[in-house]
Amino acid sequence: MHSRSVPNYWLYRAKTGESEDFWLHSETLPERSRLHDWEISLHRHEALFQLFVVKEGEGELLGPVGRVLPFKAPCAIYIAPGSVHGFRYSHDADGLVITVLADRLSSLGASDPSIAAYLATTRVTALEPNETDCGRLAALASGIHEELHAARPGGEIILDAMVTEAVLRLARTGAKTDRRDDIPASRERDRQRTSALEALVAAHCREHRPVGFYARKLGLSAGHLNRLARRETGASVQELATRHLLRAARRDLVFTPTPVQAIAYSLGFQDPAYFNRFFKRRTGMTPGAFREAERGKLVG
């Protein structure tokens, strides 16, 4: 079927019928599929993207030129804007279908290249039960459906946040799966070690630990760990620790009333004067000047 002959629907075989401020729709998977005997013919949504969270059953995602992609619960299906697609479902299929205006994707894709790459193409992503992002995605889909139909005060703001989180968690899960499929096992092991290092640095940066401390925790030599860190993050282990310290310092300076001297001690600096020099060397400002400038922006 030529792409120009594929019908472009707002929702499948539905007129817009929505208020001018429509941006989100949610329904159960059987709600529309049952009407069409569990088979949805090829169509597209030029101005929308869709997120299917399939909780039961299985089926096939149909694409142009006879493309067929099987899927089985639990999984998530992302339909990119304008993507030609259709479905064949088993009669026990169940889950949720969330439809969103495509203009919401621009800011999400700008957050990270791997997110943008995932969102550019229609995908099927298996949801692993023990993966945090996967479990959170299923809960978010249920929360979106419930909140949308409850019409409670503040619902639009909550829905906006939940949809953003759901899309990002799906894209993050998909990007992680793509990396596992595309890179050698040794590279995946290095990525896992880097993630573990980042978590250790976040937990211990205030203790000003040497590289050897982190190396022992990960079962590597200090030299190997530094080479790994530079290759995967572009920074040495000590530079990663410094970044975490600066992030914590900035947050405390702007959002707490804690005196600069106390912040210095909380970050593991024995001498507040040294903390001042450290902070100015990294930011070009003293902690006090930074606090004053950033709080001025918040007031303004």
PDB file of C-alpha atoms in Angstrom:
ATOM      1  CA  MET A   1       0.000   0.000   0.000  1.00  0.00           C
ATOM      2  CA  HIS A   2       1.454   3.343  -1.058  1.00  0.00           C
ATOM      3  CA  SER A   3       2.023   5.690   1.882  1.00  0.00           C
ATOM      4  CA  ARG A   4      -0.158   8.385   0.308  1.00  0.00           C
ATOM      5  CA  SER A   5      -3.098   5.988   0.209  1.00  0.00           C
ATOM      6  CA  VAL A   6      -2.804   5.127   3.915  1.00  0.00           C
ATOM      7  CA  PRO A   7      -5.506   6.996   5.826  1.00  0.00           C
ATOM      8  CA  ASN A   8      -4.412   9.634   8.317  1.00  0.00           C
ATOM      9  CA  TYR A   9      -6.626   9.488  11.419  1.00  0.00           C
ATOM     10  CA  TRP A  10      -6.792  11.600  14.547  1.00  0.00           C
ATOM     11  CA  LEU A  11      -7.642   8.423  16.442  1.00  0.00           C
ATOM     12  CA  TYR A  12      -8.363   5.215  14.598  1.00  0.00           C
ATOM     13  CA  ARG A  13     -11.497   5.755  12.463  1.00  0.00           C
ATOM     14  CA  ALA A  14     -12.464   8.756  14.566  1.00  0.00           C
ATOM     15  CA  LYS A  15     -12.946  12.406  13.787  1.00  0.00           C
ATOM     16  CA  THR A  16     -11.225  14.873  16.058  1.00  0.00           C
ATOM     17  CA  GLY A  17     -14.337  15.476  18.133  1.00  0.00           C
ATOM     18  CA  GLU A  18     -12.086  16.919  20.809  1.00  0.00           C
ATOM     19  CA  SER A  19     -11.928  20.332  22.409  1.00  0.00           C
ATOM     20  CA  GLU A  20      -9.338  22.761  21.097  1.00  0.00           C
ATOM     21  CA  ASP A  21      -7.094  22.108  24.081  1.00  0.00           C
ATOM     22  CA  PHE A  22      -6.972  18.348  23.433  1.00  0.00           C
ATOM     23  CA  TRP A  23      -3.470  16.949  23.791  1.00  0.00           C
ATOM     24  CA  LEU A  24      -3.939  13.589  25.508  1.00  0.00           C
ATOM     25  CA  HIS A  25      -6.223  10.575  25.177  1.00  0.00           C
ATOM     26  CA  SER A  26      -6.157   7.231  26.982  1.00  0.00           C
ATOM     27  CA  GLU A  27      -8.206   4.081  26.547  1.00  0.00           C
ATOM     28  CA  THR A  28      -7.915   0.358  27.194  1.00  0.00           C
ATOM     29  CA  LEU A  29      -6.522  -1.737  24.384  1.00  0.00           C
ATOM     30  CA  PRO A  30      -9.715  -3.831  23.940  1.00  0.00           C
ATOM     31  CA  GLU A  31     -11.919  -0.718  23.879  1.00  0.00           C
ATOM     32  CA  ARG A  32     -11.252   0.041  20.211  1.00  0.00           C
ATOM     33  CA  SER A  33      -9.697  -3.225  19.020  1.00  0.00           C
ATOM     34  CA  ARG A  34     -12.722  -5.339  19.947  1.00  0.00           C
ATOM     35  CA  LEU A  35     -14.861  -3.199  17.618  1.00  0.00           C
ATOM     36  CA  HIS A  36     -12.654  -4.229  14.693  1.00  0.00           C
ATOM     37  CA  ASP A  37     -12.372  -7.918  15.581  1.00  0.00           C
ATOM     38  CA  TRP A  38      -8.908  -7.390  17.078  1.00  0.00           C
ATOM     39  CA  GLU A  39      -7.378  -6.281  13.777  1.00  0.00           C
ATOM     40  CA  ILE A  40      -6.562  -2.649  13.002  1.00  0.00           C
ATOM     41  CA  SER A  41      -5.727  -1.969   9.359  1.00  0.00           C
ATOM     42  CA  LEU A  42      -2.842   0.238   8.273  1.00  0.00           C
ATOM     43  CA  HIS A  43      -3.195   3.922   9.130  1.00  0.00           C
ATOM     44  CA  ARG A  44      -1.151   6.765  10.539  1.00  0.00           C
ATOM     45  CA  HIS A  45      -1.453   9.737  12.905  1.00  0.00           C
ATOM     46  CA  GLU A  46       0.474  12.648  11.440  1.00  0.00           C
ATOM     47  CA  ALA A  47       0.143  14.936  14.466  1.00  0.00           C
ATOM     48  CA  LEU A  48       0.166  12.323  17.244  1.00  0.00           C
ATOM     49  CA  PHE A  49       2.374   9.733  18.851  1.00  0.00           C
ATOM     50  CA  GLN A  50       1.131   6.697  20.773  1.00  0.00           C
ATOM     51  CA  LEU A  51       2.346   4.578  23.650  1.00  0.00           C
ATOM     52  CA  PHE A  52       0.865   1.087  24.045  1.00  0.00           C
ATOM     53  CA  VAL A  53       1.564  -0.748  27.299  1.00  0.00           C
ATOM     54  CA  VAL A  54       0.550  -4.358  26.611  1.00  0.00           C
ATOM     55  CA  LYS A  55      -0.113  -6.252  29.849  1.00  0.00           C
ATOM     56  CA  GLU A  56      -1.701  -9.446  28.496  1.00  0.00           C
ATOM     57  CA  GLY A  57      -1.717 -11.392  25.255  1.00  0.00           C
ATOM     58  CA  GLU A  58       0.323 -10.990  22.099  1.00  0.00           C
ATOM     59  CA  GLY A  59       0.046  -9.856  18.526  1.00  0.00           C
ATOM     60  CA  GLU A  60       1.726  -8.384  15.487  1.00  0.00           C
ATOM     61  CA  LEU A  61       2.624  -4.806  14.682  1.00  0.00           C
ATOM     62  CA  LEU A  62       2.006  -4.258  10.982  1.00  0.00           C
ATOM     63  CA  GLY A  63       4.020  -1.822   8.902  1.00  0.00           C
ATOM     64  CA  PRO A  64       4.365  -0.705   5.289  1.00  0.00           C
ATOM     65  CA  VAL A  65       5.414  -3.088   2.480  1.00  0.00           C
ATOM     66  CA  GLY A  66       4.274  -6.129   4.439  1.00  0.00           C
ATOM     67  CA  ARG A  67       6.480  -5.592   7.454  1.00  0.00           C
ATOM     68  CA  VAL A  68       5.320  -7.613  10.488  1.00  0.00           C
ATOM     69  CA  LEU A  69       6.831  -7.323  13.961  1.00  0.00           C
ATOM     70  CA  PRO A  70       5.559  -9.819  16.561  1.00  0.00           C
ATOM     71  CA  PHE A  71       5.157  -8.765  20.188  1.00  0.00           C
ATOM     72  CA  LYS A  72       4.181 -10.421  23.439  1.00  0.00           C
ATOM     73  CA  ALA A  73       3.214  -9.068  26.848  1.00  0.00           C
ATOM     74  CA  PRO A  74       4.648  -7.491  28.874  1.00  0.00           C
ATOM     75  CA  CYS A  75       5.901  -4.956  26.371  1.00  0.00           C
ATOM     76  CA  ALA A  76       5.568  -1.351  25.284  1.00  0.00           C
ATOM     77  CA  ILE A  77       4.954  -0.210  21.723  1.00  0.00           C
ATOM     78  CA  TYR A  78       5.890   3.302  20.663  1.00  0.00           C
ATOM     79  CA  ILE A  79       4.293   4.652  17.472  1.00  0.00           C
ATOM     80  CA  ALA A  80       6.198   7.637  16.082  1.00  0.00           C
ATOM     81  CA  PRO A  81       4.240  10.535  14.513  1.00  0.00           C
ATOM     82  CA  GLY A  82       3.285   9.820  10.904  1.00  0.00           C
ATOM     83  CA  SER A  83       4.401   6.185  11.122  1.00  0.00           C
ATOM     84  CA  VAL A  84       2.258   3.787   9.070  1.00  0.00           C
ATOM     85  CA  HIS A  85       1.064   1.006  11.354  1.00  0.00           C
ATOM     86  CA  GLY A  86      -1.668  -1.503  12.080  1.00  0.00           C
ATOM     87  CA  PHE A  87      -2.238  -4.370  14.515  1.00  0.00           C
ATOM     88  CA  ARG A  88      -3.358  -7.940  14.841  1.00  0.00           C
ATOM     89  CA  TYR A  89      -4.086  -8.856  18.463  1.00  0.00           C
ATOM     90  CA  SER A  90      -4.854 -12.121  20.207  1.00  0.00           C
ATOM     91  CA  HIS A  91      -8.346 -12.023  21.703  1.00  0.00           C
ATOM     92  CA  ASP A  92      -6.950 -12.012  25.236  1.00  0.00           C
ATOM     93  CA  ALA A  93      -4.818  -8.911  24.610  1.00  0.00           C
ATOM     94  CA  ASP A  94      -5.146  -6.191  27.225  1.00  0.00           C
ATOM     95  CA  GLY A  95      -3.358  -3.032  28.222  1.00  0.00           C
ATOM     96  CA  LEU A  96      -3.535   0.705  27.722  1.00  0.00           C
ATOM     97  CA  VAL A  97      -3.199   2.997  24.706  1.00  0.00           C
ATOM     98  CA  ILE A  98      -2.038   6.553  25.360  1.00  0.00           C
ATOM     99  CA  THR A  99      -2.223   9.057  22.504  1.00  0.00           C
ATOM    100  CA  VAL A 100      -0.437  12.419  22.718  1.00  0.00           C
ATOM    101  CA  LEU A 101       0.033  15.446  20.485  1.00  0.00           C
ATOM    102  CA  ALA A 102       3.369  15.160  18.684  1.00  0.00           C
ATOM    103  CA  ASP A 103       4.551  18.646  19.628  1.00  0.00           C
ATOM    104  CA  ARG A 104       5.326  17.281  23.102  1.00  0.00           C
ATOM    105  CA  LEU A 105       8.241  15.301  21.663  1.00  0.00           C
ATOM    106  CA  SER A 106      10.530  18.185  20.666  1.00  0.00           C
ATOM    107  CA  SER A 107      11.624  19.086  24.195  1.00  0.00           C
ATOM    108  CA  LEU A 108      11.887  15.416  25.222  1.00  0.00           C
ATOM    109  CA  GLY A 109      14.145  14.535  22.310  1.00  0.00           C
ATOM    110  CA  ALA A 110      16.349  17.545  23.056  1.00  0.00           C
ATOM    111  CA  SER A 111      17.209  16.110  26.476  1.00  0.00           C
ATOM    112  CA  ASP A 112      19.576  13.445  25.130  1.00  0.00           C
ATOM    113  CA  PRO A 113      20.646  12.111  21.687  1.00  0.00           C
ATOM    114  CA  SER A 114      19.794   8.517  22.618  1.00  0.00           C
ATOM    115  CA  ILE A 115      16.281   9.631  23.650  1.00  0.00           C
ATOM    116  CA  ALA A 116      15.824  11.485  20.348  1.00  0.00           C
ATOM    117  CA  ALA A 117      17.008   8.443  18.380  1.00  0.00           C
ATOM    118  CA  TYR A 118      14.515   6.181  20.137  1.00  0.00           C
ATOM    119  CA  LEU A 119      11.596   8.572  19.619  1.00  0.00           C
ATOM    120  CA  ALA A 120      12.281   8.971  15.895  1.00  0.00           C
ATOM    121  CA  THR A 121      11.149   5.438  15.012  1.00  0.00           C
ATOM    122  CA  THR A 122       8.267   3.121  15.846  1.00  0.00           C
ATOM    123  CA  ARG A 123       9.493   0.482  18.324  1.00  0.00           C
ATOM    124  CA  VAL A 124       8.530  -2.571  20.353  1.00  0.00           C
ATOM    125  CA  THR A 125      10.335  -2.811  23.698  1.00  0.00           C
ATOM    126  CA  ALA A 126      10.078  -5.758  26.068  1.00  0.00           C
ATOM    127  CA  LEU A 127       9.382  -4.744  29.665  1.00  0.00           C
ATOM    128  CA  GLU A 128      11.646  -6.694  31.997  1.00  0.00           C
ATOM    129  CA  PRO A 129       9.925  -7.208  35.398  1.00  0.00           C
ATOM    130  CA  ASN A 130      13.081  -6.508  37.408  1.00  0.00           C
ATOM    131  CA  GLU A 131      14.012  -3.277  35.584  1.00  0.00           C
ATOM    132  CA  THR A 132      13.113  -0.126  37.544  1.00  0.00           C
ATOM    133  CA  ASP A 133      12.204   1.887  34.440  1.00  0.00           C
ATOM    134  CA  CYS A 134       9.950  -0.893  33.143  1.00  0.00           C
ATOM    135  CA  GLY A 135       8.006  -1.222  36.393  1.00  0.00           C
ATOM    136  CA  ARG A 136       7.659   2.525  36.682  1.00  0.00           C
ATOM    137  CA  LEU A 137       6.419   2.797  33.088  1.00  0.00           C
ATOM    138  CA  ALA A 138       3.569   0.339  33.680  1.00  0.00           C
ATOM    139  CA  ALA A 139       2.548   2.211  36.835  1.00  0.00           C
ATOM    140  CA  LEU A 140       2.688   5.555  35.024  1.00  0.00           C
ATOM    141  CA  ALA A 141       0.463   4.313  32.210  1.00  0.00           C
ATOM    142  CA  SER A 142      -2.163   3.207  34.736  1.00  0.00           C
ATOM    143  CA  GLY A 143      -1.785   6.502  36.602  1.00  0.00           C
ATOM    144  CA  ILE A 144      -2.245   8.543  33.415  1.00  0.00           C
ATOM    145  CA  HIS A 145      -5.379   6.617  32.482  1.00  0.00           C
ATOM    146  CA  GLU A 146      -6.878   7.007  35.950  1.00  0.00           C
ATOM    147  CA  GLU A 147      -5.973  10.697  36.318  1.00  0.00           C
ATOM    148  CA  LEU A 148      -7.255  11.614  32.848  1.00  0.00           C
ATOM    149  CA  HIS A 149     -10.680  10.153  33.548  1.00  0.00           C
ATOM    150  CA  ALA A 150     -10.941  11.479  37.104  1.00  0.00           C
ATOM    151  CA  ALA A 151     -11.021  15.200  36.166  1.00  0.00           C
ATOM    152  CA  ARG A 152      -9.525  16.346  39.477  1.00  0.00           C
ATOM    153  CA  PRO A 153      -8.094  19.813  40.239  1.00  0.00           C
ATOM    154  CA  GLY A 154      -4.534  20.200  38.999  1.00  0.00           C
ATOM    155  CA  GLY A 155      -4.912  17.170  36.761  1.00  0.00           C
ATOM    156  CA  GLU A 156      -3.441  18.823  33.651  1.00  0.00           C
ATOM    157  CA  ILE A 157      -0.187  19.625  35.427  1.00  0.00           C
ATOM    158  CA  ILE A 158       0.073  16.141  36.908  1.00  0.00           C
ATOM    159  CA  LEU A 159      -0.705  14.545  33.540  1.00  0.00           C
ATOM    160  CA  ASP A 160       1.935  16.628  31.799  1.00  0.00           C
ATOM    161  CA  ALA A 161       4.547  15.456  34.300  1.00  0.00           C
ATOM    162  CA  MET A 162       3.461  11.802  34.128  1.00  0.00           C
ATOM    163  CA  VAL A 163       3.418  11.715  30.317  1.00  0.00           C
ATOM    164  CA  THR A 164       6.894  13.256  30.222  1.00  0.00           C
ATOM    165  CA  GLU A 165       8.220  10.702  32.683  1.00  0.00           C
ATOM    166  CA  ALA A 166       6.532   7.789  30.900  1.00  0.00           C
ATOM    167  CA  VAL A 167       8.018   8.696  27.517  1.00  0.00           C
ATOM    168  CA  LEU A 168      11.477   9.278  28.954  1.00  0.00           C
ATOM    169  CA  ARG A 169      11.451   6.008  30.901  1.00  0.00           C
ATOM    170  CA  LEU A 170      10.346   4.104  27.820  1.00  0.00           C
ATOM    171  CA  ALA A 171      13.019   5.744  25.652  1.00  0.00           C
ATOM    172  CA  ARG A 172      15.649   5.100  28.307  1.00  0.00           C
ATOM    173  CA  THR A 173      14.627   1.427  28.507  1.00  0.00           C
ATOM    174  CA  GLY A 174      14.667   1.135  24.726  1.00  0.00           C
ATOM    175  CA  ALA A 175      18.016   2.862  24.368  1.00  0.00           C
ATOM    176  CA  LYS A 176      19.490   0.536  26.986  1.00  0.00           C
ATOM    177  CA  THR A 177      18.148  -2.489  25.084  1.00  0.00           C
ATOM    178  CA  ASP A 178      19.556  -1.155  21.815  1.00  0.00           C
ATOM    179  CA  ARG A 179      22.994  -0.760  23.396  1.00  0.00           C
ATOM    180  CA  ARG A 180      22.892  -4.326  24.716  1.00  0.00           C
ATOM    181  CA  ASP A 181      21.980  -5.599  21.251  1.00  0.00           C
ATOM    182  CA  ASP A 182      24.466  -3.485  19.299  1.00  0.00           C
ATOM    183  CA  ILE A 183      27.680  -3.497  21.332  1.00  0.00           C
ATOM    184  CA  PRO A 184      30.059  -6.317  22.296  1.00  0.00           C
ATOM    185  CA  ALA A 185      29.729  -7.915  25.721  1.00  0.00           C
ATOM    186  CA  SER A 186      33.004  -6.336  26.844  1.00  0.00           C
ATOM    187  CA  ARG A 187      31.727  -2.842  26.070  1.00  0.00           C
ATOM    188  CA  GLU A 188      28.475  -3.509  27.874  1.00  0.00           C
ATOM    189  CA  ARG A 189      30.491  -4.662  30.900  1.00  0.00           C
ATOM    190  CA  ASP A 190      32.419  -1.371  30.794  1.00  0.00           C
ATOM    191  CA  ARG A 191      29.168   0.583  30.703  1.00  0.00           C
ATOM    192  CA  GLN A 192      27.886  -1.322  33.705  1.00  0.00           C
ATOM    193  CA  ARG A 193      31.122  -0.627  35.582  1.00  0.00           C
ATOM    194  CA  THR A 194      30.823   3.057  34.706  1.00  0.00           C
ATOM    195  CA  SER A 195      27.276   3.174  36.049  1.00  0.00           C
ATOM    196  CA  ALA A 196      28.463   1.498  39.250  1.00  0.00           C
ATOM    197  CA  LEU A 197      31.310   3.999  39.515  1.00  0.00           C
ATOM    198  CA  GLU A 198      28.926   6.944  39.115  1.00  0.00           C
ATOM    199  CA  ALA A 199      26.740   5.572  41.911  1.00  0.00           C
ATOM    200  CA  LEU A 200      29.771   5.066  44.193  1.00  0.00           C
ATOM    201  CA  VAL A 201      31.082   8.554  43.506  1.00  0.00           C
ATOM    202  CA  ALA A 202      27.686  10.084  44.264  1.00  0.00           C
ATOM    203  CA  ALA A 203      27.583   8.214  47.579  1.00  0.00           C
ATOM    204  CA  HIS A 204      31.175   8.908  48.687  1.00  0.00           C
ATOM    205  CA  CYS A 205      32.299  12.156  47.035  1.00  0.00           C
ATOM    206  CA  ARG A 206      31.941  14.106  50.312  1.00  0.00           C
ATOM    207  CA  GLU A 207      34.496  11.754  51.857  1.00  0.00           C
ATOM    208  CA  HIS A 208      37.166  12.833  49.326  1.00  0.00           C
ATOM    209  CA  ARG A 209      38.213   9.247  48.682  1.00  0.00           C
ATOM    210  CA  PRO A 210      41.247   8.435  46.468  1.00  0.00           C
ATOM    211  CA  VAL A 211      40.882   6.593  43.169  1.00  0.00           C
ATOM    212  CA  GLY A 212      42.115   3.396  44.840  1.00  0.00           C
ATOM    213  CA  PHE A 213      39.028   3.319  47.081  1.00  0.00           C
ATOM    214  CA  TYR A 214      36.677   3.143  44.081  1.00  0.00           C
ATOM    215  CA  ALA A 215      38.985   0.751  42.232  1.00  0.00           C
ATOM    216  CA  ARG A 216      38.901  -1.716  45.137  1.00  0.00           C
ATOM    217  CA  LYS A 217      35.120  -1.504  45.299  1.00  0.00           C
ATOM    218  CA  LEU A 218      34.906  -2.427  41.609  1.00  0.00           C
ATOM    219  CA  GLY A 219      37.681  -5.006  41.618  1.00  0.00           C
ATOM    220  CA  LEU A 220      39.926  -3.044  39.235  1.00  0.00           C
ATOM    221  CA  SER A 221      43.311  -1.359  39.391  1.00  0.00           C
ATOM    222  CA  ALA A 222      43.343   2.421  39.837  1.00  0.00           C
ATOM    223  CA  GLY A 223      44.919   2.902  36.409  1.00  0.00           C
ATOM    224  CA  HIS A 224      42.354   0.679  34.686  1.00  0.00           C
ATOM    225  CA  LEU A 225      39.482   2.477  36.388  1.00  0.00           C
ATOM    226  CA  ASN A 226      40.773   5.905  35.390  1.00  0.00           C
ATOM    227  CA  ARG A 227      41.185   4.798  31.772  1.00  0.00           C
ATOM    228  CA  LEU A 228      37.669   3.361  31.830  1.00  0.00           C
ATOM    229  CA  ALA A 229      36.219   6.542  33.330  1.00  0.00           C
ATOM    230  CA  ARG A 230      37.938   8.768  30.753  1.00  0.00           C
ATOM    231  CA  ARG A 231      36.807   6.591  27.842  1.00  0.00           C
ATOM    232  CA  GLU A 232      33.175   6.330  28.963  1.00  0.00           C
ATOM    233  CA  THR A 233      32.622   9.764  30.537  1.00  0.00           C
ATOM    234  CA  GLY A 234      35.454  11.974  29.301  1.00  0.00           C
ATOM    235  CA  ALA A 235      36.604  12.593  32.891  1.00  0.00           C
ATOM    236  CA  SER A 236      38.893  11.001  35.464  1.00  0.00           C
ATOM    237  CA  VAL A 237      37.503   9.517  38.667  1.00  0.00           C
ATOM    238  CA  GLN A 238      38.579  12.569  40.650  1.00  0.00           C
ATOM    239  CA  GLU A 239      36.946  14.870  38.107  1.00  0.00           C
ATOM    240  CA  LEU A 240      33.689  12.922  38.454  1.00  0.00           C
ATOM    241  CA  ALA A 241      33.889  13.355  42.230  1.00  0.00           C
ATOM    242  CA  THR A 242      34.541  17.074  41.786  1.00  0.00           C
ATOM    243  CA  ARG A 243      31.486  17.418  39.556  1.00  0.00           C
ATOM    244  CA  HIS A 244      29.307  15.788  42.204  1.00  0.00           C
ATOM    245  CA  LEU A 245      30.735  18.055  44.910  1.00  0.00           C
ATOM    246  CA  LEU A 246      30.089  21.170  42.835  1.00  0.00           C
ATOM    247  CA  ARG A 247      26.552  20.060  42.071  1.00  0.00           C
ATOM    248  CA  ALA A 248      25.864  19.525  45.784  1.00  0.00           C
ATOM    249  CA  ALA A 249      27.499  22.846  46.681  1.00  0.00           C
ATOM    250  CA  ARG A 250      25.443  24.787  44.128  1.00  0.00           C
ATOM    251  CA  ARG A 251      22.222  23.153  45.304  1.00  0.00           C
ATOM    252  CA  ASP A 252      22.928  23.914  48.976  1.00  0.00           C
ATOM    253  CA  LEU A 253      23.990  27.488  48.270  1.00  0.00           C
ATOM    254  CA  VAL A 254      20.840  28.294  46.318  1.00  0.00           C
ATOM    255  CA  PHE A 255      18.135  26.291  48.048  1.00  0.00           C
ATOM    256  CA  THR A 256      19.183  26.207  51.715  1.00  0.00           C
ATOM    257  CA  PRO A 257      19.916  28.950  54.268  1.00  0.00           C
ATOM    258  CA  THR A 258      22.955  27.018  55.518  1.00  0.00           C
ATOM    259  CA  PRO A 259      25.997  29.287  56.047  1.00  0.00           C
ATOM    260  CA  VAL A 260      28.836  28.845  53.561  1.00  0.00           C
ATOM    261  CA  GLN A 261      31.154  27.618  56.309  1.00  0.00           C
ATOM    262  CA  ALA A 262      28.698  24.850  57.288  1.00  0.00           C
ATOM    263  CA  ILE A 263      28.236  23.854  53.649  1.00  0.00           C
ATOM    264  CA  ALA A 264      32.012  23.535  53.331  1.00  0.00           C
ATOM    265  CA  TYR A 265      32.155  21.174  56.318  1.00  0.00           C
ATOM    266  CA  SER A 266      29.181  19.138  55.029  1.00  0.00           C
ATOM    267  CA  LEU A 267      31.037  18.618  51.757  1.00  0.00           C
ATOM    268  CA  GLY A 268      34.050  17.219  53.566  1.00  0.00           C
ATOM    269  CA  PHE A 269      36.301  20.304  53.470  1.00  0.00           C
ATOM    270  CA  GLN A 270      38.223  20.764  56.723  1.00  0.00           C
ATOM    271  CA  ASP A 271      39.080  24.374  55.863  1.00  0.00           C
ATOM    272  CA  PRO A 272      36.246  26.674  54.613  1.00  0.00           C
ATOM    273  CA  ALA A 273      38.863  28.943  53.023  1.00  0.00           C
ATOM    274  CA  TYR A 274      40.031  26.040  50.882  1.00  0.00           C
ATOM    275  CA  PHE A 275      36.414  25.353  49.870  1.00  0.00           C
ATOM    276  CA  ASN A 276      36.127  29.008  48.787  1.00  0.00           C
ATOM    277  CA  ARG A 277      39.237  28.697  46.608  1.00  0.00           C
ATOM    278  CA  PHE A 278      38.068  25.345  45.209  1.00  0.00           C
ATOM    279  CA  PHE A 279      34.636  26.730  44.297  1.00  0.00           C
ATOM    280  CA  LYS A 280      36.002  29.935  42.750  1.00  0.00           C
ATOM    281  CA  ARG A 281      38.573  28.043  40.711  1.00  0.00           C
ATOM    282  CA  ARG A 282      35.793  25.892  39.247  1.00  0.00           C
ATOM    283  CA  THR A 283      33.063  28.490  38.783  1.00  0.00           C
ATOM    284  CA  GLY A 284      34.822  31.834  38.635  1.00  0.00           C
ATOM    285  CA  MET A 285      32.849  33.055  41.665  1.00  0.00           C
ATOM    286  CA  THR A 286      33.115  32.742  45.420  1.00  0.00           C
ATOM    287  CA  PRO A 287      30.355  30.675  47.083  1.00  0.00           C
ATOM    288  CA  GLY A 288      28.825  33.831  48.571  1.00  0.00           C
ATOM    289  CA  ALA A 289      28.782  35.674  45.248  1.00  0.00           C
ATOM    290  CA  PHE A 290      27.312  32.631  43.505  1.00  0.00           C
ATOM    291  CA  ARG A 291      24.548  32.356  46.119  1.00  0.00           C
ATOM    292  CA  GLU A 292      23.665  36.041  45.764  1.00  0.00           C
ATOM    293  CA  ALA A 293      23.618  35.932  41.965  1.00  0.00           C
ATOM    294  CA  GLU A 294      21.521  32.767  41.670  1.00  0.00           C
ATOM    295  CA  ARG A 295      19.009  33.826  44.300  1.00  0.00           C
ATOM    296  CA  GLY A 296      18.672  37.125  42.466  1.00  0.00           C
ATOM    297  CA  LYS A 297      17.658  35.220  39.339  1.00  0.00           C
ATOM    298  CA  LEU A 298      15.003  33.306  41.294  1.00  0.00           C
ATOM    299  CA  VAL A 299      13.541  36.510  42.713  1.00  0.00           C
ATOM    300  CA  GLY A 300      13.605  38.195  39.327  1.00  0.00           C
TER     301      GLY A 300
END
